[in-house]
Amino acid sequence: MNNTGVFPTIAWSAGAGCHGGCGQKVFVEEGKMVKIEGDENHPWNQGRSCPRVLALTQYMYHPDRITQPLKRVGERGEGKFEPIGWDEAFEICEQRLNEIKQKYGAESVVFAQGTGRDIGGPLTFLAYSFGSPNWCQLGLSGQSCYTPRLGSMKSVMGDFGVVDCSQFLERRYEDPEWVPPEVIIAWGQDPPNGCPDAFFGHWIVDCMKRGSKIISVDPRNTWMTGRAAHHLQLRPGTDGALALGMLNVIINEGIYDKAFVEKWVHGFEQLKARVQDYPVEKVAAIIEVPAGEIVAAARMFANARQGAIHWGVPIDMCPDATAVAHAIICLWTITGNIDIPGGQVIAKPSHGVSSYPYTTEELLQLYGEEMIGRLTKKRIGADAYPMVKNFRAWAQPDMVIDQMASGKPYPLKAAWIQTANVLGGQAARAEFHYEALKKLEFIVVVDLFHNPTTMGLADLILPAATFPEKNSIRSWYAPLSIIQKHVQVGECKSDWEINFELAKRFNPEGLKHWSTLEDMFNERLAPSGMTFKDLQQQGGWKMAGEGPSRPYRRHERGLLRADRKPGFNTASGKIEVYCDTFKGWGLDPLPFYTEPPQSRTSTPELYKKYPLVMITGARSQLFFHSEHRMIPWLREKMPDPYVEIHPETAARYGIYDGEWVYLKNDMGRVKRKAKISRRVKADHVHTMHGWWLPEREGKAPDLFGVWDYQINKIIPGPQCSKSGFGGGQYKTTLCTLAKIADQG
Ligand SMILES: Nc1nc2c(c(=O)[nH]1)N[C@H]1C(S)=C(S)[C@@H](COP(=O)(O)OP(=O)(O)OC[C@H]3O[C@@H](n4cnc5c(=O)[nH]c(N)nc54)[C@H](O)[C@@H]3O)O[C@H]1N2
Ligand SMILES: Nc1nc2c(c(=O)[nH]1)N[C@H]1C(S)=C(S)[C@@H](COP(=O)(O)OP(=O)(O)OC[C@H]3O[C@@H](n4cnc5c(=O)[nH]c(N)nc54)[C@H](O)[C@@H]3O)O[C@H]1N2
Ligand SMILES: [Mo]
């Protein structure tokens, strides 16, 4: 580490919080980061940065940052912690977790993470080294973030598709092979705010500047919808009906890509029969958008020379999310848009390097059949849901918390929580999670700041490093990158360092062939032919050359399948719009629509009491979920949690702009500041999630005001999707508004 200078790295996770990928320049003076700027030479973000990165110095050197391991000394929730050294911290973990393992089995320890930060690798590595199969995003009802979409893509087309904004080409928009998509459907997505899932949101804006037209599918009005050629302002949770209605139009009007369908699609006739159940008039009534608009949007997409769909987390939060994703995959498939320039390109981990096991298939290769068989037997939800068993190896989070509360079929005794604010942002039915987690004998939280989860639950807190403070690798699509350590803050360690040390203690024999973390990185990097040091010398990132990680028409060239035959990575070698894999798992092989579990038609009595559909969690660049509320530059821009209310609705309830109100339903009530706005329709309200107030009392019962402001207190579980993935009700819960003054 040099003491002073300007150094390159990649933003991923702690600090920015995000799904990452941006190239950054870290300005260091005498061992301290004084400034950070987007790296103009990096093809990902070309110099741009978000407010959270620009405020990073305030985050890293914040007076409240936890910089030493902390041991709880009072009762749980009393807020009394004492700093200890790392040796003692590791010893406590090793001893307590091994004791629990001996008494109740390794499966009684749950390993919980939050969203896709630089965590899947270190966390699975630790969980499997300890021997527990129960790894999940605890509280994320239905695992409803990207996993349902990924599961459907893997099953239907064998790989993952993403809109081609030239992100896999080093010369980007200048590359002669690339053309902009003629049409992009932004479906339940607000890319410039979220930059989700290895996607830089402004790529869409870059494409718009180069001629791409937008079709936007969003119940709200946003920057993006205001610039769309068509804005389909549907009722939340009805996306499946819309996709099937568009398929109906495209198939019945014969405007699909017949040559592509003939050669590369399996089960088109069955799909054609299924979409007859979704005539456009019927769909229009379900989604509350005029039929003419649906038809016009379907024609525009189908008739484009090249088009793509960029979809967001509301798809995963639809009921039967995997079926909704399936329908949308059919749209980009039958229009022949796969892996063409400006289409839906296939995204592969760069250079064949994977920084963590995505699929059960990969796990089998890594750990062998015997170990995975043993683990799967105990994995919570694997018996109930074949898709949970056969894709991605998560435990089913709704079932995990139910089991924690009931102790059946086997007891859960400890939790390792790393990169997740379960009580403050991730968990639906948040109070139930609090009660169930309180029963555990031992809880470790690895985080950077105190929050409701650390305060209410942690027995031990381990301080994690931000991205300028750590080494790591990243291969989430492209380019292959390394994150490079340039500064040290307190005694903080990276998630990889923490988990590597502990994994070695749990499984010394199995892991003895790596003496350092860099050895392990080098082994993960091996398919690229480069080491960590090589990448460091080459500037920290590398785009893939010709081969499976570089786009365009790979199915024609035999670059997608292990057997190197032309075709897609499915059993039939074709895209299975009639999905044999789903059929084999007892799921409907064709896409279908189900109504949200709470709605005007599915729960008419409840709807009379609670006539507003509550959309939650549309992203803001200022905050990442429940983070950053203590960062002055960011909080200043949004000091209070607000709820967007249409002027007619506000008038009906007698609410004025800026008034504090309750959002409520049978689960309870939560405070919000009214923001009267035409961003929402009169039947809907929208509010951000993840609110707690770092300036309030931390210790229980206050827990930083979380029970006053945490919207997930009134969002129900469990999920409702037949596949076990998706359907968390984060965008479709019914509620009403009440003036605080009327409530006493
Ligand atoms: N109502 C509602 N709730 C939602 C959603 C919604 O749309 N509506 N969205 C849901 C979705 S999609 C998701 S993915 C979840 C996300 O839920 P989480 O991922 O749990 O989100 P955060 O609130 O950001 O909590 C992350 C915690 O990890 C810490 N942290 C950040 N980076 C690092 C790191 O690198 N290492 C370590 N050790 N700690 C770190 C942060 O300080 C913070 O306390 O929330 C869900 N909750
Ligand atoms: N700054 C910042 N960036 C983030 C995050 C963050 O917290 N802060 N979180 C990250 C995470 S984990 C995720 S999953 C992504 C999420 O980011 P996105 O996938 O973009 O999802 P959202 O922001 O929840 O919603 C996007 C749009 O969908 C609309 N919408 C709501 N309900 C529905 C519906 O039922 N159907 C349709 N079609 N649209 C609907 C909303 O009005 C919103 O404008 O963002 C990631 N990036
Ligand atoms: Mo997410």
PDB file of C-alpha atoms in Angstrom, residues 101 106-107 109-112 120-136 367 371 375 379 416 418 499 503 506:
ATOM      1  CA  LYS A 101     -22.914 -27.678  15.844  1.00  0.00           C
ATOM      2  CA  ALA A 106     -24.353 -27.618  11.548  1.00  0.00           C
ATOM      3  CA  GLU A 107     -27.718 -26.997   9.883  1.00  0.00           C
ATOM      4  CA  VAL A 109     -26.814 -22.248  12.076  1.00  0.00           C
ATOM      5  CA  VAL A 110     -28.305 -19.898   9.463  1.00  0.00           C
ATOM      6  CA  PHE A 111     -25.965 -17.836   7.264  1.00  0.00           C
ATOM      7  CA  ALA A 112     -27.798 -14.695   6.187  1.00  0.00           C
ATOM      8  CA  GLY A 120     -22.033 -14.453  -2.023  1.00  0.00           C
ATOM      9  CA  GLY A 121     -18.471 -15.779  -2.305  1.00  0.00           C
ATOM     10  CA  PRO A 122     -17.292 -15.237   1.261  1.00  0.00           C
ATOM     11  CA  LEU A 123     -20.612 -16.258   2.779  1.00  0.00           C
ATOM     12  CA  THR A 124     -21.123 -19.550   0.948  1.00  0.00           C
ATOM     13  CA  PHE A 125     -17.468 -20.311   1.503  1.00  0.00           C
ATOM     14  CA  LEU A 126     -17.977 -19.929   5.247  1.00  0.00           C
ATOM     15  CA  ALA A 127     -21.329 -21.736   5.383  1.00  0.00           C
ATOM     16  CA  TYR A 128     -20.053 -24.778   3.491  1.00  0.00           C
ATOM     17  CA  SER A 129     -16.784 -24.853   5.408  1.00  0.00           C
ATOM     18  CA  PHE A 130     -18.849 -24.958   8.576  1.00  0.00           C
ATOM     19  CA  GLY A 131     -21.198 -27.498   6.987  1.00  0.00           C
ATOM     20  CA  SER A 132     -24.536 -25.674   7.010  1.00  0.00           C
ATOM     21  CA  PRO A 133     -26.817 -25.725   3.961  1.00  0.00           C
ATOM     22  CA  ASN A 134     -28.943 -22.891   5.296  1.00  0.00           C
ATOM     23  CA  TRP A 135     -27.698 -19.865   3.408  1.00  0.00           C
ATOM     24  CA  CYS A 136     -30.267 -17.248   2.391  1.00  0.00           C
ATOM     25  CA  TYR A 367     -17.814 -29.567  -3.602  1.00  0.00           C
ATOM     26  CA  MET A 371     -21.313 -33.206   0.201  1.00  0.00           C
ATOM     27  CA  LEU A 375     -26.364 -30.525   2.480  1.00  0.00           C
ATOM     28  CA  ARG A 379     -31.676 -27.350   3.285  1.00  0.00           C
ATOM     29  CA  TRP A 416     -24.393 -15.366  11.105  1.00  0.00           C
ATOM     30  CA  GLN A 418     -23.325 -10.404   7.095  1.00  0.00           C
ATOM     31  CA  ASN A 499     -14.590 -15.508   6.462  1.00  0.00           C
ATOM     32  CA  ALA A 503     -13.432 -21.071   7.435  1.00  0.00           C
ATOM     33  CA  PHE A 506     -13.797 -24.739  10.891  1.00  0.00           C
TER      34      PHE A 506
END
